Coordinates of C-alpha atoms and ligand atoms in Angstrom, one line a residue:
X1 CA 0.0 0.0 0.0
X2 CA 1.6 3.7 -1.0
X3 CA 1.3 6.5 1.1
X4 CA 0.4 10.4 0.6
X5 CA 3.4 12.1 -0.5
X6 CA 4.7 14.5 2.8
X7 CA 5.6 18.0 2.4
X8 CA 8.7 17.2 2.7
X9 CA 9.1 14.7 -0.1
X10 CA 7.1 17.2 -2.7
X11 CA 10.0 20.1 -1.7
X12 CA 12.6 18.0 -2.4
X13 CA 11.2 16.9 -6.0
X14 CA 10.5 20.4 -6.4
X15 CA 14.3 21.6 -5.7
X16 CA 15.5 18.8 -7.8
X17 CA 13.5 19.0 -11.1
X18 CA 12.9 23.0 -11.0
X19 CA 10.0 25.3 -12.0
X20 CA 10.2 23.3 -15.4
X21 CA 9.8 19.6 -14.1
X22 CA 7.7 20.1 -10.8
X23 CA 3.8 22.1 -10.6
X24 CA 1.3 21.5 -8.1
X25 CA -1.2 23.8 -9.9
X26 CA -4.5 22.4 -10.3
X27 CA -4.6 23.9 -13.6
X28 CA -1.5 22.5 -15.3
X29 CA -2.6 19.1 -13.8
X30 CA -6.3 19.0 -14.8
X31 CA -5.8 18.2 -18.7
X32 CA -3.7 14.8 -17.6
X33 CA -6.8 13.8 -14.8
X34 CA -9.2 12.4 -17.2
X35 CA -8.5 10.2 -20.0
X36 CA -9.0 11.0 -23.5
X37 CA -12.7 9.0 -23.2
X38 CA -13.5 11.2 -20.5
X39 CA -14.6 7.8 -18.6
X40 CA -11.9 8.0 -15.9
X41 CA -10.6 10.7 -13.5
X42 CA -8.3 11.0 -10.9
X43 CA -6.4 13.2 -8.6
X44 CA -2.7 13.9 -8.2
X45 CA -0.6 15.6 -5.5
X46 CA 1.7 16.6 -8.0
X47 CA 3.0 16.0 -11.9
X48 CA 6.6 15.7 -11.9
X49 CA 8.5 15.8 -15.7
X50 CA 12.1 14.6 -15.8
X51 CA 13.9 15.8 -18.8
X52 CA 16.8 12.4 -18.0
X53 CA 16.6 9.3 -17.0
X54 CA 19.1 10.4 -14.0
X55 CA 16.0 12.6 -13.0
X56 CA 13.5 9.3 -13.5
X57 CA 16.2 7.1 -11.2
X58 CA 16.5 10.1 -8.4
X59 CA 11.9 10.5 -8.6
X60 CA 11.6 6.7 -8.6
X61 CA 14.4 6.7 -5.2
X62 CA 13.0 8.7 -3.6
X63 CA 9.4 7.9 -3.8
X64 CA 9.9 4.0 -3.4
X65 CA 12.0 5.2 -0.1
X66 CA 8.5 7.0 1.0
X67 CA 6.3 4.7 -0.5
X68 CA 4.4 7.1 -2.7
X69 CA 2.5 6.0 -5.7
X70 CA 3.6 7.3 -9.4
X71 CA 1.0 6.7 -12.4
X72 CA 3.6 7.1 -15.4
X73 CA 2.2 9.3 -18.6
X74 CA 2.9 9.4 -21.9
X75 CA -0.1 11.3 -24.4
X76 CA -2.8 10.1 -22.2
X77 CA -4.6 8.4 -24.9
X78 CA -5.1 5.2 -23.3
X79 CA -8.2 3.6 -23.8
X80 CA -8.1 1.4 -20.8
X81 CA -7.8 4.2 -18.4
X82 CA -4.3 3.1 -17.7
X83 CA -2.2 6.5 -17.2
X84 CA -5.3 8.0 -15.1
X85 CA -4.9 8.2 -11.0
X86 CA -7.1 7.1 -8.6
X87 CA -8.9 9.8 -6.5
X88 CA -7.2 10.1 -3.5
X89 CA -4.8 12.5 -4.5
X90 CA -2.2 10.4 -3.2
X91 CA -0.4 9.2 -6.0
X92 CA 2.4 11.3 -8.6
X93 CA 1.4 12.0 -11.7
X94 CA 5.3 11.3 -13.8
X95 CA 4.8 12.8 -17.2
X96 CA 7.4 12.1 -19.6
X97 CA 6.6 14.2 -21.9
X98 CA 9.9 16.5 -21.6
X99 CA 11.8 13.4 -22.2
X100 CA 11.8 14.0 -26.2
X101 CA 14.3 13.6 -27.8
X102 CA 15.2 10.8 -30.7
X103 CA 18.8 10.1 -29.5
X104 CA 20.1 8.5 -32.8
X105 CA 18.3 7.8 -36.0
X106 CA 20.3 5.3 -38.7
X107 CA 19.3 4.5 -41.9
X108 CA 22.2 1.4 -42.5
X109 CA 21.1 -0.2 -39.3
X110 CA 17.5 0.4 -39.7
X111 CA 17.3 1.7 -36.1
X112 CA 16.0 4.5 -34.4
X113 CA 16.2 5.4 -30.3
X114 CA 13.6 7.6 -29.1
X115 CA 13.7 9.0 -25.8
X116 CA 9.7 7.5 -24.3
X117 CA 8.7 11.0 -24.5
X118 CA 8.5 11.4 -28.1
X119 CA 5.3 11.7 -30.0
X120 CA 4.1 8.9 -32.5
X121 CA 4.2 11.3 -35.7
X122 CA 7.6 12.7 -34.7
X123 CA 9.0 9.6 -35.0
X124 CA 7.4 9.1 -38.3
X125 CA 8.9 12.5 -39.7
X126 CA 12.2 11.8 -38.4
X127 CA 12.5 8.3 -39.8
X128 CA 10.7 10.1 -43.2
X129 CA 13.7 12.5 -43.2
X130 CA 16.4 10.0 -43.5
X131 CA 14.5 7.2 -46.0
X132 CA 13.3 5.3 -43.5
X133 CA 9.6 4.3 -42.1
X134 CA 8.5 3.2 -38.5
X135 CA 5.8 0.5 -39.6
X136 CA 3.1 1.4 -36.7
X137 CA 0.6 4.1 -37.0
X138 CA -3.1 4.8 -35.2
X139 CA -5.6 7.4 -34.8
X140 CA -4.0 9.1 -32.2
X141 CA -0.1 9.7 -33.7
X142 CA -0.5 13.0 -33.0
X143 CA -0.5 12.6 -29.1
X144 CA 0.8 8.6 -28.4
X145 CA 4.3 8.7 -27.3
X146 CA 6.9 5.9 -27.5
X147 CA 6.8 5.2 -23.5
X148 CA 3.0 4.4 -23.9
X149 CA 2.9 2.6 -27.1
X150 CA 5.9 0.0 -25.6
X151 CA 4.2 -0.2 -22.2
X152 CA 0.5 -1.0 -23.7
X153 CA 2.4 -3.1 -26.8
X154 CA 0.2 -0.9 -29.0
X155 CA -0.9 -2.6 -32.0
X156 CA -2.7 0.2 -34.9
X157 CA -3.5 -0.6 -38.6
X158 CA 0.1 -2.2 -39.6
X159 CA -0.1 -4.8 -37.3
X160 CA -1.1 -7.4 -40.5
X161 CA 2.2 -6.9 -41.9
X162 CA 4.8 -5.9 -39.1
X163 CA 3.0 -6.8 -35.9
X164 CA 2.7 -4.9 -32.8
X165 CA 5.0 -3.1 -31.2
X166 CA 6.6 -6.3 -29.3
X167 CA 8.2 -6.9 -32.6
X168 CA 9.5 -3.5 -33.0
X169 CA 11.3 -3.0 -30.0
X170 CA 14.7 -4.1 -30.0
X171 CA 15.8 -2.8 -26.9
X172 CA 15.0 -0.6 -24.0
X173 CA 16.2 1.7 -21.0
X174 CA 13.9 1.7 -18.0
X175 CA 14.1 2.2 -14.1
X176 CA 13.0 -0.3 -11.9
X177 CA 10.6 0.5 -8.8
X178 CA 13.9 1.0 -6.6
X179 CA 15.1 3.7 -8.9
X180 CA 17.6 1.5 -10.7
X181 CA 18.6 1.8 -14.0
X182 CA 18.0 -0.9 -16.6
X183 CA 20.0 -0.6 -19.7
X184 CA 19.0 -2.8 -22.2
X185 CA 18.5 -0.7 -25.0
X186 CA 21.4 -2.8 -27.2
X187 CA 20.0 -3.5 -30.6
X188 CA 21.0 -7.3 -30.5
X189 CA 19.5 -9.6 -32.5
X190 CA 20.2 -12.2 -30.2
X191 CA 21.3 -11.8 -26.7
X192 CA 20.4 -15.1 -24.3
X193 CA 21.6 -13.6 -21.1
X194 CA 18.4 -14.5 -19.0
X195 CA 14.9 -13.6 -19.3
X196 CA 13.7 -11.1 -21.3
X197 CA 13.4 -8.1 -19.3
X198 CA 12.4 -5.9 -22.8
X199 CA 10.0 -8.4 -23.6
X200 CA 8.6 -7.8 -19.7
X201 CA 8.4 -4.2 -20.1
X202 CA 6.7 -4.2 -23.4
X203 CA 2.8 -4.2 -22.5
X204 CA 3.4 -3.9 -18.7
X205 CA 1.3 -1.0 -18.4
X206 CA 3.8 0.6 -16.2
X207 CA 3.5 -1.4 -13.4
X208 CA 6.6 -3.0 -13.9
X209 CA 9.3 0.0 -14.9
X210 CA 9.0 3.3 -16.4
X211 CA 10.6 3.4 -19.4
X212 CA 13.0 5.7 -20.6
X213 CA 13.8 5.2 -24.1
X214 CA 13.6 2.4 -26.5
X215 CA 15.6 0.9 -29.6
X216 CA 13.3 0.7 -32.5
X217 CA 13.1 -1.3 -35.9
X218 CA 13.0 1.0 -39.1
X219 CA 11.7 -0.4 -42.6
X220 CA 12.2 1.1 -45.5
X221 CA 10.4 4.0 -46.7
X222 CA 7.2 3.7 -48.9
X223 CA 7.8 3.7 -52.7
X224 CA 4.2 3.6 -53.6
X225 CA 1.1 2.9 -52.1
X226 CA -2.3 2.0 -53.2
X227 CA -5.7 2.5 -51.1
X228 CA -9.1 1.2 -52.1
X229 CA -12.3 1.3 -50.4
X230 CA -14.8 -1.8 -50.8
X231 CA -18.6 -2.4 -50.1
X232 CA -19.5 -5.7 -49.4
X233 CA -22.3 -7.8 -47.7
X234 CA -20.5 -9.4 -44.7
X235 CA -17.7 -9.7 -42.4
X236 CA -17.6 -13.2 -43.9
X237 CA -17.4 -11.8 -47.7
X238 CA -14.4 -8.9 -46.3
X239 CA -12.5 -12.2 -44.7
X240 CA -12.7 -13.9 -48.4
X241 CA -11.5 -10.7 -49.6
X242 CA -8.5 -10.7 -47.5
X243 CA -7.2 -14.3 -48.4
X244 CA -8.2 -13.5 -51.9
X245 CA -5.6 -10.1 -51.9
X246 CA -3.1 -12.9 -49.9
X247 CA -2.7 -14.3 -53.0
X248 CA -2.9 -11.5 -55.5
X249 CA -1.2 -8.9 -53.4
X250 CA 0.6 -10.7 -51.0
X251 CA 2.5 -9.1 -47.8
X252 CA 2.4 -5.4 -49.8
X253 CA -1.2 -5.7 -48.2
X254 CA -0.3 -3.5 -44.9
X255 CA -3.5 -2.4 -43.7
X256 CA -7.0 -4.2 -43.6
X257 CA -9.6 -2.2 -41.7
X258 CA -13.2 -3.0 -41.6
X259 CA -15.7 -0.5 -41.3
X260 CA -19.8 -1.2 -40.6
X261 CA -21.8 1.4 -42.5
X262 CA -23.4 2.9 -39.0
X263 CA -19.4 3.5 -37.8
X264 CA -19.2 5.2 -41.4
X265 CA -22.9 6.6 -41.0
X266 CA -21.5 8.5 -37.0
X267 CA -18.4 9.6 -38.8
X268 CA -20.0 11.5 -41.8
X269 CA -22.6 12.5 -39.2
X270 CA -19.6 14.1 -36.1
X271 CA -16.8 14.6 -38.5
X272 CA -16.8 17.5 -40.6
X273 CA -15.6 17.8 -44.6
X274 CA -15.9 13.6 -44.4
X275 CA -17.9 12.1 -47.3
X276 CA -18.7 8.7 -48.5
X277 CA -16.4 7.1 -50.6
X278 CA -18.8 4.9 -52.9
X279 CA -22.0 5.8 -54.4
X280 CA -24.2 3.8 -52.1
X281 CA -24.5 2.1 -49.0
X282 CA -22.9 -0.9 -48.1
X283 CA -23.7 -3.4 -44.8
X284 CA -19.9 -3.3 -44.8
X285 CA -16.9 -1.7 -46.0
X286 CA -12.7 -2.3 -45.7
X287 CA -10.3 -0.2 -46.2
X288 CA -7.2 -1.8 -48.0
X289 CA -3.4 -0.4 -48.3
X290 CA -1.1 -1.9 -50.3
X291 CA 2.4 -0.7 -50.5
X292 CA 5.4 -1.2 -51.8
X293 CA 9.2 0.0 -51.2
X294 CA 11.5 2.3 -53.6
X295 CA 12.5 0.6 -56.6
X296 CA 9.6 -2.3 -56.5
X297 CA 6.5 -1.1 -58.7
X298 CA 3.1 0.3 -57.5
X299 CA 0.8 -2.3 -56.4
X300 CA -1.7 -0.5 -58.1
X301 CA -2.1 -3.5 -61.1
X302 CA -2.0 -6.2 -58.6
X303 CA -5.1 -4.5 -56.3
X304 CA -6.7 -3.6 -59.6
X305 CA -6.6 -6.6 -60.7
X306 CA -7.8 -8.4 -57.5
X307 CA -10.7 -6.1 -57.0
X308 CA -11.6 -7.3 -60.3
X309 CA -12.0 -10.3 -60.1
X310 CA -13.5 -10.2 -56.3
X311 CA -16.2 -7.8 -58.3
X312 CA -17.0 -10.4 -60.9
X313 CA -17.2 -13.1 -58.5
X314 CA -19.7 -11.5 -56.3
X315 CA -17.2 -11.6 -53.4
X316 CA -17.4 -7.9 -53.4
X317 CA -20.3 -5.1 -54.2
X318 CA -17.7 -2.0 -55.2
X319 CA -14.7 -0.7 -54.9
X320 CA -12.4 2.8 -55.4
X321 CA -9.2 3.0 -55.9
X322 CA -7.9 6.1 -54.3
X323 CA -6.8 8.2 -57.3
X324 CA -4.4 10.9 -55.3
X325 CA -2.7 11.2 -52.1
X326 CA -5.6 13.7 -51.1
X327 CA -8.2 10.8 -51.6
X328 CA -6.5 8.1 -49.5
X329 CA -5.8 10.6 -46.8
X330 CA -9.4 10.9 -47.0
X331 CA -10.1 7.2 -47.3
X332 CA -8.1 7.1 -43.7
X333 CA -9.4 10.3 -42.3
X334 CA -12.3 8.4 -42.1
X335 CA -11.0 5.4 -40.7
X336 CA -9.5 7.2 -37.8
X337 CA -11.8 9.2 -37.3
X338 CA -14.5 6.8 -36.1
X339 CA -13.3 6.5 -32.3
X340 CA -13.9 10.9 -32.2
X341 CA -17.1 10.1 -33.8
X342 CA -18.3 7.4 -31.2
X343 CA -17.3 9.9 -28.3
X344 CA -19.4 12.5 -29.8
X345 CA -22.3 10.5 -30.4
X346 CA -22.6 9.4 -26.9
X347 CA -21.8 6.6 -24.2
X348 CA -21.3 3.3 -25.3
X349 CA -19.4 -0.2 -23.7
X350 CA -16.2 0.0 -25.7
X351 CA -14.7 -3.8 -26.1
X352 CA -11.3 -4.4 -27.6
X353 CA -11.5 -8.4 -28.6
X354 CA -9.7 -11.0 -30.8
X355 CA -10.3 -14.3 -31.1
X356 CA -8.5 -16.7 -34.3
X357 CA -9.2 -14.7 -37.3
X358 CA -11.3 -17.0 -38.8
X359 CA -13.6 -17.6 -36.4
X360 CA -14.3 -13.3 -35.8
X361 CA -16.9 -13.1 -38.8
X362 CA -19.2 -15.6 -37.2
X363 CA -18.3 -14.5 -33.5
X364 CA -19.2 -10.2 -35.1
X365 CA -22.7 -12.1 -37.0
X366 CA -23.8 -14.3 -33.9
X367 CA -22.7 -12.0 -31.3
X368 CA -24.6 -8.6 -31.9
X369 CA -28.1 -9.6 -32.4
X370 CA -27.3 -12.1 -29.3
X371 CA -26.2 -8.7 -27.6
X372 CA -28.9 -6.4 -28.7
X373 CA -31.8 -8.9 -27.8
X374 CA -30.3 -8.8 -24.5
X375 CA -29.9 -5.9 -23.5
X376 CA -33.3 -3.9 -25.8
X377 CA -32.2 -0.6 -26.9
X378 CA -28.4 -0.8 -27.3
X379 CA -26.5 -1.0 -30.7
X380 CA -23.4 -3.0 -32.0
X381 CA -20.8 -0.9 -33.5
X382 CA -18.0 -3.4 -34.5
X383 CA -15.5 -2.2 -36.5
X384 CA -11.2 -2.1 -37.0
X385 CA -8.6 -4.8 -37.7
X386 CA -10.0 -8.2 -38.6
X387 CA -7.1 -9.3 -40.9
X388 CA -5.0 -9.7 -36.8
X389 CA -8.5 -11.1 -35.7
X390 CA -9.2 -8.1 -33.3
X391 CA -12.3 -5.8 -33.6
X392 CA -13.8 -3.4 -31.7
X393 CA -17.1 -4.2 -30.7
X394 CA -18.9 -1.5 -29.2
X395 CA -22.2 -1.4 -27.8
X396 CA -23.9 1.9 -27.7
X397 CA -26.2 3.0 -24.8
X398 CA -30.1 2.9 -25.4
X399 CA -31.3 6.5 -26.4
X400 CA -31.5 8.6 -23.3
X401 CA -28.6 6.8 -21.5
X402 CA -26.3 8.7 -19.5
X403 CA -22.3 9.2 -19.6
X404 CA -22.9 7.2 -16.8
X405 CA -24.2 4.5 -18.2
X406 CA -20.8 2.1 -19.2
X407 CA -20.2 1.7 -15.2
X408 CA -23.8 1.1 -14.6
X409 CA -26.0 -1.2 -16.7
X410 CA -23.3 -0.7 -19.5
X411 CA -21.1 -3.1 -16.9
X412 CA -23.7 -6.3 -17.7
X413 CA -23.3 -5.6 -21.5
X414 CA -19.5 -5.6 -20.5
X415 CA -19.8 -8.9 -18.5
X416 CA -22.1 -10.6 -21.4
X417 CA -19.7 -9.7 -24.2
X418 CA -16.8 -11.0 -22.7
X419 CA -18.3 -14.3 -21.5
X420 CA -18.9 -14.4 -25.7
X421 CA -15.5 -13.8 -26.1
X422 CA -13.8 -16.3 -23.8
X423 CA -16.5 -19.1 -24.7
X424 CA -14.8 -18.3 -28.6
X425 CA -11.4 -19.1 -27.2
X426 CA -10.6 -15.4 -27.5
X427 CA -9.4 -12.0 -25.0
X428 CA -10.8 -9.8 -23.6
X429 CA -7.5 -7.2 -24.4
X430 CA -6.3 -7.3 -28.3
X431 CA -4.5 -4.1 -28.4
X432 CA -5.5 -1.8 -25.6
X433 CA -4.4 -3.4 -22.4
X434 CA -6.6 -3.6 -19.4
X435 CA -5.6 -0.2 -17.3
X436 CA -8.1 0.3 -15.0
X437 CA -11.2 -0.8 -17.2
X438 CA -10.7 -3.8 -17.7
X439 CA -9.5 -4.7 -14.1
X440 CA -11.9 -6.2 -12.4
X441 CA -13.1 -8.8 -15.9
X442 CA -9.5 -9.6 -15.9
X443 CA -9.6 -10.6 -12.4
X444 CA -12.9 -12.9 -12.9
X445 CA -12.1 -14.4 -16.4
X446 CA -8.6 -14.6 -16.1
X447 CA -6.4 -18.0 -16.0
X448 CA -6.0 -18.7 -12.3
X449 CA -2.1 -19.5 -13.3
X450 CA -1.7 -16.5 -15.3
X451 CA -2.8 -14.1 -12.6
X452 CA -0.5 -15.8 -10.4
X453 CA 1.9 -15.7 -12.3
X454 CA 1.4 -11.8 -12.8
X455 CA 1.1 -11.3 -9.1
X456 CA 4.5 -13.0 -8.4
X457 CA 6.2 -10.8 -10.7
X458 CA 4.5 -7.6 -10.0
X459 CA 5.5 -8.6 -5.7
X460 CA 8.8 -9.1 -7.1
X461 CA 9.6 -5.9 -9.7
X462 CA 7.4 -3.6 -6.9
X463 CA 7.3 -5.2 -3.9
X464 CA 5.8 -2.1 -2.1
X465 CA 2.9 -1.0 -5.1
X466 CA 4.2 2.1 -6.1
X467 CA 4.2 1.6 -10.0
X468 CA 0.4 2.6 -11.4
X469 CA -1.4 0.9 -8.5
X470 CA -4.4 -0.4 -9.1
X471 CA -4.1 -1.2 -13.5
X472 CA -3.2 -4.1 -14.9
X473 CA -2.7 -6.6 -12.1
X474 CA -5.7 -7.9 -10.3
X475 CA -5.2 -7.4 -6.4
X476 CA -4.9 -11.1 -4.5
X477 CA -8.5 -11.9 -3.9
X478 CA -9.2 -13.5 -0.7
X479 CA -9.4 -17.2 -2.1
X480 CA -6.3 -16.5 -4.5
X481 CA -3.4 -18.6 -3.9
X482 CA -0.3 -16.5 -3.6
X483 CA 2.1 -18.4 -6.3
X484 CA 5.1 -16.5 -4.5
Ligands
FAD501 P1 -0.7 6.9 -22.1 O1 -2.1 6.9 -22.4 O2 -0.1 8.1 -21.5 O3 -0.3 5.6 -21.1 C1 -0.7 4.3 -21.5 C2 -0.3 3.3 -20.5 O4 1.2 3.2 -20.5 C3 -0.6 3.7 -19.0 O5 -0.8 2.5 -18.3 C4 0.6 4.4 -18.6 O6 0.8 4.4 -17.2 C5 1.7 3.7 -19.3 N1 2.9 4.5 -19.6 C6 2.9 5.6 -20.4 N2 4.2 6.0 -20.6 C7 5.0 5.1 -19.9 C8 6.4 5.0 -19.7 N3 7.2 5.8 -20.2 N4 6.8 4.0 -18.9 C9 5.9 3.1 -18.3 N5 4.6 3.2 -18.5 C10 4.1 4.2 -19.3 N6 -4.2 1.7 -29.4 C11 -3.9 0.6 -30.2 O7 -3.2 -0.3 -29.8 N7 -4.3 0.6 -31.5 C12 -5.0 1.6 -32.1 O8 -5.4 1.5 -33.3 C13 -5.4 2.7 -31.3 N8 -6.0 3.8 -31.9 C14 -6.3 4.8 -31.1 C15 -7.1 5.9 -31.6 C16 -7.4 7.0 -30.9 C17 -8.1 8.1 -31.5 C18 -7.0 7.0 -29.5 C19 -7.4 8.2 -28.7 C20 -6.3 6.0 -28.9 C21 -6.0 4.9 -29.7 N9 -5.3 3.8 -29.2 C22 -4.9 2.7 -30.0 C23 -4.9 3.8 -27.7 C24 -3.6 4.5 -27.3 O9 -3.3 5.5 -28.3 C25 -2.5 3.5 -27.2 O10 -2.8 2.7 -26.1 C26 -1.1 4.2 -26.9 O11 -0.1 3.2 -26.8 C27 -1.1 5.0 -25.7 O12 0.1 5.9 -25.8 P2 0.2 7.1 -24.8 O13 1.6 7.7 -24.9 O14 -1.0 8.0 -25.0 O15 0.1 6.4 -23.4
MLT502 C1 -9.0 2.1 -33.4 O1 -8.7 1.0 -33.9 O2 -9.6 3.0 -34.0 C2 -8.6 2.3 -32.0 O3 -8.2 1.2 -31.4 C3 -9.5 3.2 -31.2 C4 -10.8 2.6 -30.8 O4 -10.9 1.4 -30.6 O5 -11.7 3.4 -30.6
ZN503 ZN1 -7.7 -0.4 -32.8

């Protein structure tokens, strides 16, 4: 258990990390107290912002000495609720966000070391400058920083070609809960000195280790790229689709993002200067890239050709081919714009869920009318990445309902749509982690031997709780056997 921070202790993080690195003001806190859903918020004594990892080691020291709580924040776009406080007030609020800078970029190796601070789309520009790509992108590259896309192992609309970002990290410098400094952040390609402390880190939520900064995996830049846009009848038709470009396109197919027409319907509806791309409506749509590097030609023929034939054989309704830059931007603008539209059209249960990619078009067709007959008045919204087997299944709140509504009878949908899940083999967690939000479903559908398991390293990397208490890691319940 952590205590309240003493006067004491907030003077001398004040001294150390200056006017710059220390507020107390309720003002400067209150944008990092909610998340970006506006479903959780919390309270902080403080927000400290190290610009060094010396200044991470000294805050982590010093706060595991007094046993006071730090919730570790990178652009605060977690949907899990995982970089959002409790409300006691009791805990640190450790931004590092000032901790921005890409410390070596190289095209020959392919690598790039980002400080955990740095933004998404920074990254991007920086690797675009020197001829090189980093192969994950999501809606929110404009505020996700490295630190919170290793510790949730963000996945995004790449993850059919390159995987998540488990595959992309090749290294990485964290402090431990004691304030020690880990520095693993070697490129190796093999290194079998022990278990896999990076592989630990990556998707610990920061429960484990704040991290620092992180090694990265560069591809090469894009030579060409071709977007289309497809209306079909069925999650069952898109999943034909997809083994049908397999063979046509092969791996130049990066991204393969379906879209319901009611997600496309709340997008034109919230999101202004968005337009439909196809001349009518659809029961379903996917968005397709195909790319290919320098030097290799445009996969335009190959998707051309595949639409073609998926047209003729009824596997597919229509299809466009973005015909500029402008038009595919628009094609995505779309596409990630869907999560601002669902906030703005009101509360809904928000599930994050894979199960084996061939069995998610049955699960999305059997599941919502079983949900909606339910529970009389809610909506399935289920949309995103089915070529990695992981959609987001979203069940909006009867009319009327209130932003309350997700905790309150929004919690049974919750319940009811996992129980789906886990009687399909599948998780509850694709992409998103399970923060706060997913706590307490973790803690009743989990393996008994993987909580354990969790709980025995979580007592051993923070013996005394002080690393984002209360995410992740489901408390010992009073039956639970304690593995340790
Ligand atoms: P935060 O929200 O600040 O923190 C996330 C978690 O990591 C918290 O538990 C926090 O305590 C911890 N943390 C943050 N920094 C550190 C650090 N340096 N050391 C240790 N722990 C740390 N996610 C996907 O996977 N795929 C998507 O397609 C996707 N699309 C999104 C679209 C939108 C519009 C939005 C708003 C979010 C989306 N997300 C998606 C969710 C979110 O962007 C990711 O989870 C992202 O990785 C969070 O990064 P962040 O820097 O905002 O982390
Ligand atoms: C997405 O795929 O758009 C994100 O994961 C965000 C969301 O699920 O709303
Ligand atoms: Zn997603």
């Amino acid at each position: 258990m952590s205590n309240p921070p003493s006067s004491s202790l907030l003077e001398e993080l004040g001294r150390r990390l200056g006017p710059k690195g220390f507020t107390r003001d309720p003002a400067d806190l209150a944008p990092w107290l909610k998340d970006w859903r506006k479903r959780f918020s919390g309270a902080a004594a403080a927000m400290l912002s190290p610009a060094s990892t010396e200044e991470v080691s000294d805050i982590v020291r010093l706060c595991a000495e007094a046993r006071v709580a730090l919730v570790p924040q990178g652009g605060n776009t977690s949907m899990a609720g995982g970089a959002t406080p409790d409300g006691s007030g009791d805990a640190l609020l450790l931004s590092l966000r000032r901790m921005n800078r890409i410390r070596s970029i190289s095209a020959e190796s392919n690598i790039a070391v980002a400080e955990a601070g740095v933004i998404l789309a920074d990254l991007h520009d920086a690797a675009g400058a020197v001829g090189r790509r980093f192969p994950l992108t999501l809606g929110a590259r404009g505020s996700a920083t490295i630190g919170g896309l290793v510790s949730t192992n963000a996945g995004g609309t790449q993850v059919l070609r390159f995987g998540t970002m488990r595959g992309l990290v090749l290294g990485i410098e964290a402090v431990f809960a004691d304030g020690t400094v880990f520095n693993g952040l070697a490129p190796l390609k093999k290194d079998n000195r022990g278990y896999d402390l990076r592989q630990l880190l990556v998707g610990a939520e920061g429960t484990l280790g704040i991290v620092t900064a992180a090694s990265l995996k560069l591809v090469p830049a894009i030579g060409a790229r071709s977007v289309a846009w497809i209306g079909l009848e069925s999650p069952e038709r898109a999943l034909a689709l997809l083994g049908l470009l397999d063979n046509a396109v092969g791996d130049a197919v990066e991204s393969f993002e379906l879209v319901p027409q009611s997600a496309l319907d709340l997008v034109l509806r919230h999101v202004p200067g968005t337009r439909t791309p196809l001349a009518d409506a659809h029961p379903w749509h996917v968005l397709v890239e195909a790319v290919a590097p320098m030097v290799a030609p445009s996969p335009e023929k190959a998707l051309s050709r595949a639409l073609g034939a998926a047209l003729e054989t009824g596997v597919i309704d229509d299809a466009v081919i973005a015909a500029s830059e402008a038009q595919a931007e628009a094609f995505w603008r779309i596409r990630d714009s869907i999560s601002e539209a669902e906030k703005a059209d009101g509360p809904a249960a928000k599930h994050d869920l894979s199960v084996e990619v061939s069995v998610m078009p049955r699960f999305m067709v059997e599941a919502a009318p079983a949900v909606e007959a339910r529970f009389p008045g809610t909506r399935v919204i289920a949309f995103g990445h089915l070529g990695d087997g992981n959609v987001h299944f979203n069940v909006r709140a009867p009319a009327g309902a209130g932003p309350e509504w997700p905790e309150g009878e929004g919690a049974a949908v919750t319940s009811f749509v996992h129980d789906l899940v886990v009687a399909a083999g599948g998780s509850i967690s694709a992409e998103h982690g399970i923060g706060q939000m997913r706590l307490a479903e973790l803690a009743r559908l989990g393996d008994p031997a993987r909580l354990a398991a969790m709980r025995a390293i979580k007592q051993a990397l923070d013996p005394h709780g002080i690393l984002n208490p209360g995410k992740l890691v489901p408390p010992f319940g009073p039956a639970q056997d304690r593995l340790a």
